[in-house]
Coordinates of C-alpha atoms and ligand atoms in Angstrom, one line a residue:
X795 CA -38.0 -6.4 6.4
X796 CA -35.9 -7.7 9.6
X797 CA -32.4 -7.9 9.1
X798 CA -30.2 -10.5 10.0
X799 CA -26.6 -9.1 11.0
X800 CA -25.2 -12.6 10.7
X801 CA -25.5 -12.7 7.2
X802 CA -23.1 -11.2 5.1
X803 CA -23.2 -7.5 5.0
X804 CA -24.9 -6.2 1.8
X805 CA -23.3 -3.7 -0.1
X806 CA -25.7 -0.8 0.0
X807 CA -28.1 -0.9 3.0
X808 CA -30.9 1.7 3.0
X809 CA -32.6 1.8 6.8
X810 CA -35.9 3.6 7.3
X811 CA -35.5 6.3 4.3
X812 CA -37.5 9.1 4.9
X813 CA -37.5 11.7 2.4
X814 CA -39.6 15.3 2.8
X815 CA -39.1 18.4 0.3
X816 CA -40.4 21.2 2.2
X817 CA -42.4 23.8 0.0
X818 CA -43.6 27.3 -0.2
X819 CA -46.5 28.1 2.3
X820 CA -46.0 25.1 4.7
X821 CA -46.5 22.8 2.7
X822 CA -44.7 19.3 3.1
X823 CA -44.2 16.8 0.3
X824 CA -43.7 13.0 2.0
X825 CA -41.7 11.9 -1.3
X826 CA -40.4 8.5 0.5
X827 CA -41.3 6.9 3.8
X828 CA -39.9 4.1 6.2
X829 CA -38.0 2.4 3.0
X830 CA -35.7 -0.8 3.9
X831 CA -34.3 -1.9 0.8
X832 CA -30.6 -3.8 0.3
X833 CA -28.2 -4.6 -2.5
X834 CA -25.9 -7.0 -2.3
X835 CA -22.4 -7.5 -4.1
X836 CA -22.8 -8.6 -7.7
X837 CA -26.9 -8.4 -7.4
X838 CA -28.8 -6.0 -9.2
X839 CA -32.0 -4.7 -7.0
X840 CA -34.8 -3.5 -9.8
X841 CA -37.2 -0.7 -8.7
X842 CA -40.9 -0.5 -10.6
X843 CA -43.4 2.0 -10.3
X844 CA -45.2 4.9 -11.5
X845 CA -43.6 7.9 -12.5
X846 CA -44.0 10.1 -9.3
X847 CA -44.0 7.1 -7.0
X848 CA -40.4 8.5 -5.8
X849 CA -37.8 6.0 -7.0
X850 CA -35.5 8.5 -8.3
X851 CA -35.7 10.3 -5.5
X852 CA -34.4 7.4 -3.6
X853 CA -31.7 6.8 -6.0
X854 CA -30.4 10.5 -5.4
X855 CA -31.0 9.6 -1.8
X856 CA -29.0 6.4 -2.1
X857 CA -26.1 8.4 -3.6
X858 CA -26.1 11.4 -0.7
X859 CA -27.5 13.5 -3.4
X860 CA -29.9 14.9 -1.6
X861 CA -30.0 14.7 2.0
X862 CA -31.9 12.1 3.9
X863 CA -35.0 13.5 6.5
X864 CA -34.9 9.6 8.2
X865 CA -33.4 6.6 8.7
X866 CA -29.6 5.9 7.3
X867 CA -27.6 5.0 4.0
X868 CA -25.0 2.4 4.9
X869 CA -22.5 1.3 2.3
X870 CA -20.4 -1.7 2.6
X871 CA -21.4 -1.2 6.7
X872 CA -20.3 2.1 6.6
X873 CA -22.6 5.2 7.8
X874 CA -22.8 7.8 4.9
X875 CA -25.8 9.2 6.3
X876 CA -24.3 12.5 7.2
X877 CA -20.7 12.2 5.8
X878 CA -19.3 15.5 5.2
X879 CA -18.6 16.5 1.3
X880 CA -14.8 15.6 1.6
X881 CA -15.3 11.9 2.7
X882 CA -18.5 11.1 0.3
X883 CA -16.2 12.0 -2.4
X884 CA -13.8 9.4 -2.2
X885 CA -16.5 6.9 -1.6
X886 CA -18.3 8.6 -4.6
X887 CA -15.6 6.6 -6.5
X888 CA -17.1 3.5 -5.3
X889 CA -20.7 4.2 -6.1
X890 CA -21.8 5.7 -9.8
X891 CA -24.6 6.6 -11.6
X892 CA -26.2 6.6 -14.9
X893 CA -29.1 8.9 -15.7
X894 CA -32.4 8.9 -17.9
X895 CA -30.4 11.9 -20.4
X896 CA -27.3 10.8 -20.8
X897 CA -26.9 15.0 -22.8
X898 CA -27.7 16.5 -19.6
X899 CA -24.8 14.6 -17.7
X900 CA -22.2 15.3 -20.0
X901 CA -20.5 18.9 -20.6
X902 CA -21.2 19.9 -23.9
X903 CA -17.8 21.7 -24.4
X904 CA -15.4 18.9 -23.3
X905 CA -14.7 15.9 -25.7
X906 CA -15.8 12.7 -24.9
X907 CA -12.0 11.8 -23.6
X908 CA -11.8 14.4 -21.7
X909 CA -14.9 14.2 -20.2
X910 CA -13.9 9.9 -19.4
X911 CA -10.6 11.6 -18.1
X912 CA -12.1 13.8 -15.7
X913 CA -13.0 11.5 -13.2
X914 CA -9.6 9.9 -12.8
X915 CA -7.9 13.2 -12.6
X916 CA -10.2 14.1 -9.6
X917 CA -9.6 11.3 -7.8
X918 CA -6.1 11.7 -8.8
X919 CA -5.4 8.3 -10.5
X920 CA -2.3 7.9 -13.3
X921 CA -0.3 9.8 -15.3
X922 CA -2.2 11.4 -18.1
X923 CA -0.6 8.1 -20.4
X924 CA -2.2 6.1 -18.5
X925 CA -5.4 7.7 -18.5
X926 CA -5.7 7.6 -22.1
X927 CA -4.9 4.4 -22.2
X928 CA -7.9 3.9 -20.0
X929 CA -9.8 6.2 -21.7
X930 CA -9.8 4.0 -24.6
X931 CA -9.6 0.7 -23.0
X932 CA -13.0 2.0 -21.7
X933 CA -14.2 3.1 -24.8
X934 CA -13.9 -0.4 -26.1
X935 CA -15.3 -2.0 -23.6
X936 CA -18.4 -0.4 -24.5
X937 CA -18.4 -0.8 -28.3
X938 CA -17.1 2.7 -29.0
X939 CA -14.0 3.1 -31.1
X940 CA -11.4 5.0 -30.0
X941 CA -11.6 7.9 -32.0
X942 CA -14.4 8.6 -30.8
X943 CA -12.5 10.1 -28.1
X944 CA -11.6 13.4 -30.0
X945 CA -15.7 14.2 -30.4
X946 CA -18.2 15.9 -28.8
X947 CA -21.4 14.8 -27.1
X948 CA -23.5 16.3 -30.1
X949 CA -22.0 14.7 -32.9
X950 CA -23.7 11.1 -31.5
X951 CA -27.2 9.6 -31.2
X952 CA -28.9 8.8 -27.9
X953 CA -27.8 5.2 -27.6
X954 CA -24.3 6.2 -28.2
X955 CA -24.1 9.2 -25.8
X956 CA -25.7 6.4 -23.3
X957 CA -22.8 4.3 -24.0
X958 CA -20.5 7.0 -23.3
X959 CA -22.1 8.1 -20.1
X960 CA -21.7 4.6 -18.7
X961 CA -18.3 4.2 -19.9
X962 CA -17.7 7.8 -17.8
X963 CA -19.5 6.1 -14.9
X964 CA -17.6 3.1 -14.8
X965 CA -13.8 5.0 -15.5
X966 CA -13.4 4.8 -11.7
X967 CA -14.6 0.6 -11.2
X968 CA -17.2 1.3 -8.8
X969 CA -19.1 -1.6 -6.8
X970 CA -22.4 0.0 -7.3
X971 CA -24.1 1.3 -10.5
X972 CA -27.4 3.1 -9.8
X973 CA -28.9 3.1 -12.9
X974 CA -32.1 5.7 -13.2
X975 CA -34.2 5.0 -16.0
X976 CA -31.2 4.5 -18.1
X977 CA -32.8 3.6 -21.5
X978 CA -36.0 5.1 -20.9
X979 CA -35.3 7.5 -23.3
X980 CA -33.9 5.6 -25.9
X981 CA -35.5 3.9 -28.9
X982 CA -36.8 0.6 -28.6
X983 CA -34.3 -0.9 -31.4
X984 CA -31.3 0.3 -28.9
X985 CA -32.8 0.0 -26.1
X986 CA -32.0 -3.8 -25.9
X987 CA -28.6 -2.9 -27.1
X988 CA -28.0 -1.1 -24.0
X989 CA -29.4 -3.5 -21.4
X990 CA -27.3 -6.2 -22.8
X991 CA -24.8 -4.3 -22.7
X992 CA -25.2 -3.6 -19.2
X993 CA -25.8 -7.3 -18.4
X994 CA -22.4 -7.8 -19.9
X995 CA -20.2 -4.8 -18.4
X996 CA -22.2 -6.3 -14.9
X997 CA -20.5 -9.1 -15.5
X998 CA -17.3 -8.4 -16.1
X999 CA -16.5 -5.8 -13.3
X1000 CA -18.6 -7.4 -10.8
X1001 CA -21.1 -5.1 -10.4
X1002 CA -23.9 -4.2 -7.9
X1003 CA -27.0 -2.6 -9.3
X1004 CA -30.0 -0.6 -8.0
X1005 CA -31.4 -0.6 -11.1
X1006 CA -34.6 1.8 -11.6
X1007 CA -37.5 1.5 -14.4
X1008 CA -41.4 2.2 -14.9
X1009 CA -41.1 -0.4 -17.4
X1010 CA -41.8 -3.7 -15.7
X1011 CA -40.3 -6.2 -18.7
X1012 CA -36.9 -3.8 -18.8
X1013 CA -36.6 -5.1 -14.9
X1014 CA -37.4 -8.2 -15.4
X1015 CA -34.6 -8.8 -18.1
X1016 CA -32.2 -7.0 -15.8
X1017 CA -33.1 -7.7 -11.9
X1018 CA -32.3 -10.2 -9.5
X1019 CA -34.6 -8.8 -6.8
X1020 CA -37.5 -6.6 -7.0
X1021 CA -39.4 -4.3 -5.3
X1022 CA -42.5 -2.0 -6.4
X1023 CA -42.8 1.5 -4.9
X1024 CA -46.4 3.2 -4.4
X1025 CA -45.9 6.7 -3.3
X1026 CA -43.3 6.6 -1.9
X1027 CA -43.2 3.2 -0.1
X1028 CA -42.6 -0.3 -0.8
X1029 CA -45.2 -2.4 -1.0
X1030 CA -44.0 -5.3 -2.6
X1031 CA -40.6 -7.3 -2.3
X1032 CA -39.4 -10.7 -3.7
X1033 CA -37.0 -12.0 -5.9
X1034 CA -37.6 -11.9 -9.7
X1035 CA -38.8 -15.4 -10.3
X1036 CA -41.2 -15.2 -6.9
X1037 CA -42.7 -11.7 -8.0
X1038 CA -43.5 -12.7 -11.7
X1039 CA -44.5 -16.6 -10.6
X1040 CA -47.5 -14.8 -7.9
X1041 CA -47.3 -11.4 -7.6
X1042 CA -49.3 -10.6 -4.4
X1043 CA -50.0 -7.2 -4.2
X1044 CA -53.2 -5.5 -6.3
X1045 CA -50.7 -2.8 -7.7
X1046 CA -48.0 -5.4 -8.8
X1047 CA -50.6 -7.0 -9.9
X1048 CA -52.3 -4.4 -12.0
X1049 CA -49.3 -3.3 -13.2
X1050 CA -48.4 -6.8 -14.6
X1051 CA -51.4 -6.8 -16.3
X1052 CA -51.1 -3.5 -18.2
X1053 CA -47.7 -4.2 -19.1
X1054 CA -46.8 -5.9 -22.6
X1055 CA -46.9 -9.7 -22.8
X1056 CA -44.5 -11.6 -21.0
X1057 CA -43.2 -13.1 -24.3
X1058 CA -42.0 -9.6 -25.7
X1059 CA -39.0 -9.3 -26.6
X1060 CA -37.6 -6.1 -24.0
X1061 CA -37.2 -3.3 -26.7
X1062 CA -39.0 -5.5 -29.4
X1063 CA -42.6 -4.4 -30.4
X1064 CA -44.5 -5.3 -27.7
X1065 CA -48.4 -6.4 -27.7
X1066 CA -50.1 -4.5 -24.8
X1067 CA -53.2 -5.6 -23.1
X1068 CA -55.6 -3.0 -21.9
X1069 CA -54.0 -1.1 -18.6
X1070 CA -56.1 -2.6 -15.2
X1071 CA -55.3 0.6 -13.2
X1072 CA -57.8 2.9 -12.8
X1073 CA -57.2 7.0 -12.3
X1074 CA -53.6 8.6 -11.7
X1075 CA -51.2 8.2 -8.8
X1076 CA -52.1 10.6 -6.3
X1077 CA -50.4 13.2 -5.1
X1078 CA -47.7 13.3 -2.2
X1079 CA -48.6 16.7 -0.7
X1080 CA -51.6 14.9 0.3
X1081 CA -51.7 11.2 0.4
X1082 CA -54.7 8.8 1.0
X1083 CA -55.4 7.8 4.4
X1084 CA -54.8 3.8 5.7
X1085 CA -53.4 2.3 2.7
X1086 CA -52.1 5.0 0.3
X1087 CA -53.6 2.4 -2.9
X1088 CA -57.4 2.1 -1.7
X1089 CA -58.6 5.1 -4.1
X1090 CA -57.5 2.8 -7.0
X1091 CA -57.8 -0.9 -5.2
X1092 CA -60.4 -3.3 -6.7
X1093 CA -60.5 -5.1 -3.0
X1094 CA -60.2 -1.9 -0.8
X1095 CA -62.4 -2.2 2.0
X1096 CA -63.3 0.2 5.3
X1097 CA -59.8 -1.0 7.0
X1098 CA -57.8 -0.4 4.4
X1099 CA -59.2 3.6 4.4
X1100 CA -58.1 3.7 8.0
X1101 CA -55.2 1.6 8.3
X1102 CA -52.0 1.2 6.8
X1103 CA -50.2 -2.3 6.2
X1104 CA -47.0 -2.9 7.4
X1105 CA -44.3 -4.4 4.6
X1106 CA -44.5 -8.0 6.2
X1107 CA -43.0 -11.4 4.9
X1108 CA -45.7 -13.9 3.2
X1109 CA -43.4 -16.5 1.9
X1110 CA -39.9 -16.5 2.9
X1111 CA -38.3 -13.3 1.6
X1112 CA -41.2 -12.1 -0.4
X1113 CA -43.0 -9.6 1.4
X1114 CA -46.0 -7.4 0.5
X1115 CA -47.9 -4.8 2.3
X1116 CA -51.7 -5.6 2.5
X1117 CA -53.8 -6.2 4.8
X1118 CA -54.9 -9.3 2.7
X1119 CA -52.1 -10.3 1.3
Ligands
SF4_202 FE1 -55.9 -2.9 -1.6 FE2 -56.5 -2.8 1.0 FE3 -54.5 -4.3 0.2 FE4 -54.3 -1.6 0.2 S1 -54.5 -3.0 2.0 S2 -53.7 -3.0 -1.4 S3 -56.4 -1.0 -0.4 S4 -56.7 -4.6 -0.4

């Protein structure tokens, strides 16, 4: 999308992300490709796909995780592109993340107060009073009682060890939560639990969010803005009430029509209709010419085997990528 520099500056600015993983006999994998995306201050940016269609990798992009092949991360108009380790890691403080297993991004051995500590004691923040006091502030603020502190990650359930991993992720009051299929994993009864928890803690400190599902209603409940990824590119962009009021691209649309029923409750049982979209997503290594959708398009045509559509604004900031749009 074009940007307008006399706006004001959004927090997190991706410019032209290109992402390749190089593999084993040559082979290149073109995981994400010429993606503009924004998130500004206190405004959570939902990303929707299919499962391969490289949103986490553009979270771990977004968070210098992994190392960009084009284009530029910019937060809060600063380049972090290429910042060496030493810099990104006090502007790591600023930016945080939640992942899908909240197990697998705690330490096993360290209790749940020390593990919340760590962070503070990196970036060198308080006397160790304070820090328990913060500890358990924290704690609270995510409906965890404060003995919970003296525990381990294993003695709690999924939805609590969630709660803990975004009360680690918040210890440090960052200005951007990326959250990567955060309550994917968990079971629908707490999976609202969480999101309105995270609607509240959003609140509260101000947050920014990239905010990354497959599940279209999870985003809806949570995003201000949304765009849907399709191997790797966006293909459609609009804000929440635009998207779900006409969405204009054939995969948005398919995908709103195999999800459940707008009325659902998010984490309630939820009354599917029959999924629209045909076959599997294909695969990176070797991506469809012209428009990377046309194996699985109902209106593909001869152009749209050759060609690919730009990303291009249809109705004010809404802007989708088909040639027939
Ligand atoms: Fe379908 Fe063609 Fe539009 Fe791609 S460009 S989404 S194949 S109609």
């Amino acid at each position: 999308m074009k940007r307008d520099d006399t706006v004001v500056r959004p927090l997190l600015d991706l410019r032209h992300i290109g992402k390749r993983f190089e593999l084993a006999g040559g082979r290149t994998v073109h995981a994400l490709a010429d993606v503009n995306l924004q998130v500004d201050r206190h405004e959570t940016l939902g990303l929707v796909g299919e499962s391969g269609c490289g949103k986490s990798t553009l979270a771990r992009v977004a968070m210098r995780l992994v190392p960009v092949s084009e284009g530029q991360v910019v937060f809060d108009g600063d380049d972090i592109t290429t910042q060496p380790r030493r810099a990104l890691a006090a502007r790591r403080a600023r930016m945080q993340m939640v992942f899908q297993d909240p197990f697998a991004s705690l330490n096993p051995r360290l209790t749940i107060g020390r593990a919340l500590e760590e962070p503070l004691i990196v970036q060198q923040r308080g006397n160790a009073t304070e820090r328990r006091e913060r500890v358990i502030a924290m704690l609270g603020r995510v409906g965890l009682r404060a003995d919970v502190a003296e525990r381990h990650p294993h003695e709690f359930s999924g939805g609590q060890r969630q709660r803990i991993a975004i009360a680690r992720a918040l210890m440090l009051e960052p200005e951007l939560l990326v959250c990567d299929e955060a309550v994917s994993a968990l079971d629908v009864s707490v999976r609202a639990q969480v999101l309105n928890l995270l609607l509240e803690l959003r609140a509260s400190f101000g947050l920014a969010m990239l905010f990354i599902s497959h599940d279209l209603a999870v985003v809806r409940h949570m995003a201000d803005k949304v765009a849907v990824m399709y191997l790797g590119r966006v293909v459609e962009f609009a804000d929440r009430e635009s998207l779900w009021r006409q969405p204009r691209h054939p995969y948005t649309q398919a995908l709103m029509a195999a999800a459940p029923t707008p009325g659902a409750r998010v984490g309630g049982a939820a009354k599917a209709v029959p999924p629209t979209l045909a076959g599997d997503v294909p695969s990176a290594l070797a991506p469809p010419s012209g428009c990377h959708f046309h194996t699985r398009c109902p209106r593909a045509t001869e152009r749209c085997r050759t060609e690919a559509p730009a990303l291009r604004a249809v109705d004010g900031a809404h802007g989708v990528a088909c040639h027939f749009a």
